[in-house]
Short mmCIF file of C-alpha atoms in Angstrom, two decimals:
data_model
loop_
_atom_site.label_atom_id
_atom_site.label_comp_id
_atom_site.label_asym_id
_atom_site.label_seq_id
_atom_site.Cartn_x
_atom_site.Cartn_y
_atom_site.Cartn_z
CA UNK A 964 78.06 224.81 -91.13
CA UNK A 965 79.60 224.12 -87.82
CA UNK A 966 76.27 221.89 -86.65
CA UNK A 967 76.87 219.95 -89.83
CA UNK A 968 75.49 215.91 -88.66
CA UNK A 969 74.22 216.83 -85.53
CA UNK A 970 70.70 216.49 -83.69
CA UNK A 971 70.04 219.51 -81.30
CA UNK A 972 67.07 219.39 -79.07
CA UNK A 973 65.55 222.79 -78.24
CA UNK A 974 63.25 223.10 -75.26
CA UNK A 975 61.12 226.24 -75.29
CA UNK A 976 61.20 226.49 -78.83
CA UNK A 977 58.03 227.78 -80.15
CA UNK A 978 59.28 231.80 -79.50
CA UNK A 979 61.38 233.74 -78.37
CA UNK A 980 65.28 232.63 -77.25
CA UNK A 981 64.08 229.51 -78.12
CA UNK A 982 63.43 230.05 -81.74
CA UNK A 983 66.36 232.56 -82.52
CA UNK A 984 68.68 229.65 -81.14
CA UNK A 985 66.16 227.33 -83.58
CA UNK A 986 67.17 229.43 -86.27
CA UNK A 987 70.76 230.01 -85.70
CA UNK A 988 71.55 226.37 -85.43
CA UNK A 989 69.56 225.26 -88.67
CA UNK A 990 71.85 227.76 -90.29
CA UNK A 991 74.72 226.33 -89.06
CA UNK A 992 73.81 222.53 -90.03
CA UNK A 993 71.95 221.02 -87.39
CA UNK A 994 68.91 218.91 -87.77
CA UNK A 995 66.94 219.41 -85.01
CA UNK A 996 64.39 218.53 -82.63
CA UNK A 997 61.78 221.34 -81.18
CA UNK A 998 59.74 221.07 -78.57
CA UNK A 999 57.19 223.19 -76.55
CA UNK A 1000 54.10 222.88 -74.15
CA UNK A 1001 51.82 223.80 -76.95
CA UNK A 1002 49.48 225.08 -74.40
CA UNK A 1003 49.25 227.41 -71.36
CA UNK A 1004 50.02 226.72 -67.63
CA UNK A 1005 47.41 227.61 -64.81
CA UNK A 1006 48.75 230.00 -62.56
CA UNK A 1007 51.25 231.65 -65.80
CA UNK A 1008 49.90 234.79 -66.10
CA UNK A 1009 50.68 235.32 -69.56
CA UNK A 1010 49.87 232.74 -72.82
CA UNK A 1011 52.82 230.47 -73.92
CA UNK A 1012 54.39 228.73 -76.67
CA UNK A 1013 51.50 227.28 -78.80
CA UNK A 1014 51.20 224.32 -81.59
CA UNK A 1015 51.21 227.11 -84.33
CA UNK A 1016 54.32 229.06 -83.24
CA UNK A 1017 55.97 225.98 -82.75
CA UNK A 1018 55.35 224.95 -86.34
CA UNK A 1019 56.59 227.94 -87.73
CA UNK A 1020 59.20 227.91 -86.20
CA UNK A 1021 60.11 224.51 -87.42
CA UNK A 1022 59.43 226.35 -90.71
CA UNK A 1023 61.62 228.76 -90.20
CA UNK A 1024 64.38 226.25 -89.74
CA UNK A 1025 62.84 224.22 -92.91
CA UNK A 1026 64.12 227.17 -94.56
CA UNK A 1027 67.43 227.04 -93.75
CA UNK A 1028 67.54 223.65 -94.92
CA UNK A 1029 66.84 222.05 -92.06
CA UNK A 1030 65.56 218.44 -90.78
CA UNK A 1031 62.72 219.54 -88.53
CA UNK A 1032 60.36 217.64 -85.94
CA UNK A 1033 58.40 219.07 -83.72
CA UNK A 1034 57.34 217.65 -80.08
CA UNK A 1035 54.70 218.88 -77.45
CA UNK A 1036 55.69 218.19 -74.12
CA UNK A 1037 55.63 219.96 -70.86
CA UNK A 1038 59.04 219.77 -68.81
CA UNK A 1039 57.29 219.35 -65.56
CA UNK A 1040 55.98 215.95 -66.75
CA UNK A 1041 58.81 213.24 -66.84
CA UNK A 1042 56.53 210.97 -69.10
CA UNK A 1043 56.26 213.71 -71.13
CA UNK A 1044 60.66 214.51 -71.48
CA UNK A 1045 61.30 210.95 -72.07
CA UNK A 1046 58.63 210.73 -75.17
CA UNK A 1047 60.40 214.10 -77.00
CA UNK A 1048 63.55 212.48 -76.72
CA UNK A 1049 62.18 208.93 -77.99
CA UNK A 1050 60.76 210.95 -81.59
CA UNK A 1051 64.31 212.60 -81.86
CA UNK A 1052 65.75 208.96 -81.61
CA UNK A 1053 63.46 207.40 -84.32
CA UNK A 1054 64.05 210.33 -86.15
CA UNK A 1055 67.68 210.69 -86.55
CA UNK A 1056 69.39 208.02 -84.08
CA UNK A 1057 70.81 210.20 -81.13
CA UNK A 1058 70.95 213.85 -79.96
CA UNK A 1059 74.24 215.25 -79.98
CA UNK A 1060 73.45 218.69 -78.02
CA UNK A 1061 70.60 219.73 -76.01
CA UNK A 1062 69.34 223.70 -75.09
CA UNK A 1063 67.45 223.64 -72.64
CA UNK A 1064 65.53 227.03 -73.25
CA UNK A 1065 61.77 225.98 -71.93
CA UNK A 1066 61.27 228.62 -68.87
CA UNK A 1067 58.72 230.69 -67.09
CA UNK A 1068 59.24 234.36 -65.59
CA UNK A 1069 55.94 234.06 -63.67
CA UNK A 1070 54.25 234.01 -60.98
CA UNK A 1071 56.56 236.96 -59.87
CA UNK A 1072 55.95 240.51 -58.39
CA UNK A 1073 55.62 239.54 -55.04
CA UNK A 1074 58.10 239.59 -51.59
CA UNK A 1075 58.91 236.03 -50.43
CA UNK A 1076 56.32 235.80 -48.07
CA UNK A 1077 53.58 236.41 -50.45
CA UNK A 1078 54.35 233.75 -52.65
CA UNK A 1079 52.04 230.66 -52.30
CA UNK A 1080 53.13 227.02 -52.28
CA UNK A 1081 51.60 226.50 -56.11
CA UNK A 1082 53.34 229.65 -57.38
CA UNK A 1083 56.97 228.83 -55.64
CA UNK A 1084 56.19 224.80 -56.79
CA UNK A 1085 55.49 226.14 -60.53
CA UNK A 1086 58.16 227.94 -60.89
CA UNK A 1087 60.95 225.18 -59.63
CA UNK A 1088 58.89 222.88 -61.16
CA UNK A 1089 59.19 224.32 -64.96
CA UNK A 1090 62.75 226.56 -64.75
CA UNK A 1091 64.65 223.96 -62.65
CA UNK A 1092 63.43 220.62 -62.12
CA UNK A 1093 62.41 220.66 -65.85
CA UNK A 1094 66.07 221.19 -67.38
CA UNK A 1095 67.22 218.19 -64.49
CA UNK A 1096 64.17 216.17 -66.45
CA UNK A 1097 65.59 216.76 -69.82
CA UNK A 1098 69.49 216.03 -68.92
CA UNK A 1099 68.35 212.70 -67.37
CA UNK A 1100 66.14 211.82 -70.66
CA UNK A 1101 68.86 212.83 -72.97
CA UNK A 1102 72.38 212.60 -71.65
CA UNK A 1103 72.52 208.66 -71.59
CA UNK A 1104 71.99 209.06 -75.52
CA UNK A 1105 75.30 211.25 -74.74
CA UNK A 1106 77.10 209.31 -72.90
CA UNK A 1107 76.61 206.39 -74.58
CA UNK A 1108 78.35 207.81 -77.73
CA UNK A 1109 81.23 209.12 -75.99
CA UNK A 1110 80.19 212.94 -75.51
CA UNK A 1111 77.57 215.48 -76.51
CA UNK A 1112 76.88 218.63 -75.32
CA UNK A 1113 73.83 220.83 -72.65
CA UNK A 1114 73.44 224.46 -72.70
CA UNK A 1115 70.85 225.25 -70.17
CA UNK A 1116 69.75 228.91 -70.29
CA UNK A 1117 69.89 230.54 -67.24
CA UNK A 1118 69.68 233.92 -66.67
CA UNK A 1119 71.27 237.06 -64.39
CA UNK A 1120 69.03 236.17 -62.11
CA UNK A 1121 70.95 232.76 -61.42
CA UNK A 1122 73.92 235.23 -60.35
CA UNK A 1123 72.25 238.45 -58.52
CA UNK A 1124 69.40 239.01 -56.81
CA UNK A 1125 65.73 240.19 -58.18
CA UNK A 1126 63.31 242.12 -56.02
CA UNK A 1127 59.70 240.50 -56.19
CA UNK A 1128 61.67 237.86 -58.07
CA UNK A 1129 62.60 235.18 -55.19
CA UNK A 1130 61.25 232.02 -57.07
CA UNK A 1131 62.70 232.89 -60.20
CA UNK A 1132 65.83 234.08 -58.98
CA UNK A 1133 65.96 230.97 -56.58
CA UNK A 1134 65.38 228.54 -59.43
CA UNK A 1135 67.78 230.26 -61.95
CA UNK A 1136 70.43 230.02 -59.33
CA UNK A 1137 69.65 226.01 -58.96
CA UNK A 1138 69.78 226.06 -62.33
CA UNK A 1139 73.89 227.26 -62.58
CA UNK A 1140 74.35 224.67 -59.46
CA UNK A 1141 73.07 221.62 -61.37
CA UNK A 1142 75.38 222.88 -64.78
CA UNK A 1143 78.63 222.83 -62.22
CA UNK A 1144 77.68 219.63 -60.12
CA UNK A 1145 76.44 217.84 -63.92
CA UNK A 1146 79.57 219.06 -65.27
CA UNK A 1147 81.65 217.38 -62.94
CA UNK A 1148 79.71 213.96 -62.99
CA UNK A 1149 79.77 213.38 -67.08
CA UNK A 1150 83.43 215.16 -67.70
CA UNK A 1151 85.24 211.69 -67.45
CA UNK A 1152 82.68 211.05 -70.70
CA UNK A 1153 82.91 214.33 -72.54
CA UNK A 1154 79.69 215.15 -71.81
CA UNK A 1155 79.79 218.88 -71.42
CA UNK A 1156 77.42 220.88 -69.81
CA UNK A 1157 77.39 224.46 -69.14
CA UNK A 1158 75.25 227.33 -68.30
CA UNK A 1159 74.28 230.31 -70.38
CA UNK A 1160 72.82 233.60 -68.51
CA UNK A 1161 70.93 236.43 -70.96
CA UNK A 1162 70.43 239.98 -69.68
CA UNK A 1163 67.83 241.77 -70.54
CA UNK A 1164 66.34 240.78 -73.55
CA UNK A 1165 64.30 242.43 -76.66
CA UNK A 1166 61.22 241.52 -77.06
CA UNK A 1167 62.24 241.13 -80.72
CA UNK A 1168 58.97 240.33 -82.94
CA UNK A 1169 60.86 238.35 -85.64
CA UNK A 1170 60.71 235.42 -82.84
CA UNK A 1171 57.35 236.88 -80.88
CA UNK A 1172 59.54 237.76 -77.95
CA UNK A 1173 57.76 238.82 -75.00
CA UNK A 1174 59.66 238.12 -71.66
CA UNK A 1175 60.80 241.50 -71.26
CA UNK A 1176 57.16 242.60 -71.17
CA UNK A 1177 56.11 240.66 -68.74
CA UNK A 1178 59.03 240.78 -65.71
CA UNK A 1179 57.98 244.60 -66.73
CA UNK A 1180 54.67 243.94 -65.96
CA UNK A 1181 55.56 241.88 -62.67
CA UNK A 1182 57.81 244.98 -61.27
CA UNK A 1183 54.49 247.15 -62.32
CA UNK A 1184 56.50 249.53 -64.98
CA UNK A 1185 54.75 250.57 -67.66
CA UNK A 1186 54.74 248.20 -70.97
CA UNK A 1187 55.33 250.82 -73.17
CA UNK A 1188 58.57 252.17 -71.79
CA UNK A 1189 59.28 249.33 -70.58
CA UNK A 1190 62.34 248.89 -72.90
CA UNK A 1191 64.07 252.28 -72.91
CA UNK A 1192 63.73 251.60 -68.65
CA UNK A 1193 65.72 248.39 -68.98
CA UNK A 1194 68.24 249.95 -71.38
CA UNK A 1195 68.50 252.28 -68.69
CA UNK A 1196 70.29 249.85 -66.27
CA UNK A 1197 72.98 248.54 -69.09
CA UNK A 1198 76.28 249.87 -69.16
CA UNK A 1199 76.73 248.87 -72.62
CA UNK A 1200 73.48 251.27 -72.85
CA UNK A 1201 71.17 248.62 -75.35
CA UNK A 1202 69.13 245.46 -74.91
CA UNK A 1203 70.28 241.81 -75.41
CA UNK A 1204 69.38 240.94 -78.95
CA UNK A 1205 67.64 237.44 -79.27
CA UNK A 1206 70.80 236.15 -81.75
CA UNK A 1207 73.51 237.64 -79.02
CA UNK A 1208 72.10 234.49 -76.97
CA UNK A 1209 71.68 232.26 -80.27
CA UNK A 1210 75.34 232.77 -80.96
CA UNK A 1211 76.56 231.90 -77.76
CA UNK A 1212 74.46 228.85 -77.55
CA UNK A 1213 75.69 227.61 -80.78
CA UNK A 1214 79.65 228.26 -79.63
CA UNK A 1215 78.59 226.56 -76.45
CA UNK A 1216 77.16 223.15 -77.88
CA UNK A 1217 79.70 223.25 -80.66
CA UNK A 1218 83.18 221.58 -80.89
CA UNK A 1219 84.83 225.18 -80.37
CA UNK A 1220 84.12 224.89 -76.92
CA UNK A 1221 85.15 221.22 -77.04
CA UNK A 1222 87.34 222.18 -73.30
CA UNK A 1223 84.18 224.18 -71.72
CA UNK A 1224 82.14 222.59 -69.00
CA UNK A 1225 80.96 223.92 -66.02
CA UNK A 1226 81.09 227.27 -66.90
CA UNK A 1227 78.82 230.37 -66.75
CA UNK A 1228 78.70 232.76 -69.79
CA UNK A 1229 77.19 235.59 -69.31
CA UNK A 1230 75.98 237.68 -72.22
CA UNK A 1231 73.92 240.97 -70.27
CA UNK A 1232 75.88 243.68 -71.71
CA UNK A 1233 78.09 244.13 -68.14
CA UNK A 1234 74.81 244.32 -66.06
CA UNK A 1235 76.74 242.38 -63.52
CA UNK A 1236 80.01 243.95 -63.78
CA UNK A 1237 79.28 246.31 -61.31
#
């Protein structure tokens, strides 16, 4: 019960990484505070998190033992970042860790020249500018108790290049700049922030995991071998399970990791070892 007392807000929480870190830290203690769009994006080429997977996820956690609410918002909306974090505070008084796990792989497939303002706009808009949204709606809660912690999921592709990948890739890669330059601003307070980067991840059902599916559907390989073609490219020959990311979210907002900021862990089963 290593959460025991604390508030974690989970962006991105109705599926997928999302919920399995949802899950993990309700087992560990936490009371929490999810939050999702609740609806999908024009120009996302695939549905996201809705209302209903949102709830049960929040029922999942319920069943842990949990203190669960629930929050639509959409990350690109600042209006939208500051209201979540307003219910967690009338709720349970402060947020002690925030996982910032709301994310889009698409628009994607396309060289850098092909991609249109809205698409390259979208997808800074939601995987970078949204995470900088959330830090500067929660981490004054943070600093104004004298510490806290930010996880912000990245991804490989904020460390190596993707082909047909350039606004995710470029956005990801932001994304691991803010964590260090953040890091370095809120130390003094013990406000930690660091970045987490998954591999390839299966699409597990238990948390209606599909991200895998569609970057395989972006690079035009075929869904349904789509999994034994990413093992393929491990050296630790197997997929990213969604708790190998859950668990190393938990150790990263936790007081094990009380002397970790600015960091990058990397949990892709030595995909960029090579």
């Amino acid at each position: 019960m290593q959460m025991k007392g604390k508030t974690v807000l989970i962006t991105g929480a109705a599926r997928g990484l999302g919920r399995a870190c949802a899950t993990r830290f309700a087992q560990e203690g936490a009371d929490l505070v999810l939050v999702d769009i609740g609806r999908n994006l024009e120009g996302v080429p695939y549905p996201l998190g809705s209302d209903s997977q949102l709830a049960h996820t929040a029922d999942l956690c319920r069943s842990h033992g949990a203190a669960v609410i629930t929050a639509a918002a959409d990350v690109r909306s600042a209006a939208d970042c500051r209201a979540a974090v307003d219910r967690a505070v009338d709720r349970f008084g402060t947020v002690h860790a925030l996982v910032n796990g709301a994310g889009i792989a698409a628009p994607s497939g396309k060289a850098v020249h092909e991609i249109t303002e809205d698409e390259w706009g979208l997808m800074v808009d939601t995987d970078l500018t949204g995470a900088w949204r959330m830090m500067k709606a929660v981490v004054p809660l943070m600093l104004a108790q004298g510490g806290g912690s930010v996880v912000n999921i990245a991804s490989t592709a904020g460390l190596v290049g993707y082909r047909h990948f350039a606004g995710y890739v470029a956005a990801k890669h932001g994304l691991i700049g803010l964590t260090k330059a953040a890091a370095l601003d809120y130390a003094p307070q013990r406000v930690r922030v660091n970045a987490l980067c998954p591999g390839s991840v299966r699409d597990d059902a238990l948390v209606e995991g599909r991200m895998l599916a569609e970057i395989a559907r972006s690079l035009d390989v075929a869904v349904a071998e789509h999994e034994e073609i990413f093992v393929q490219a491990q050296p630790m020959n197997r997929l990213i399970e969604p708790d190998d990311i859950a668990g190393a979210a938990l150790w990263l907002a936790g007081d094990d990791s009380r002397q970790v900021t600015g960091t990058t862990l990397t949990v892709d089963g030595g995909f960029t070892a090579r």
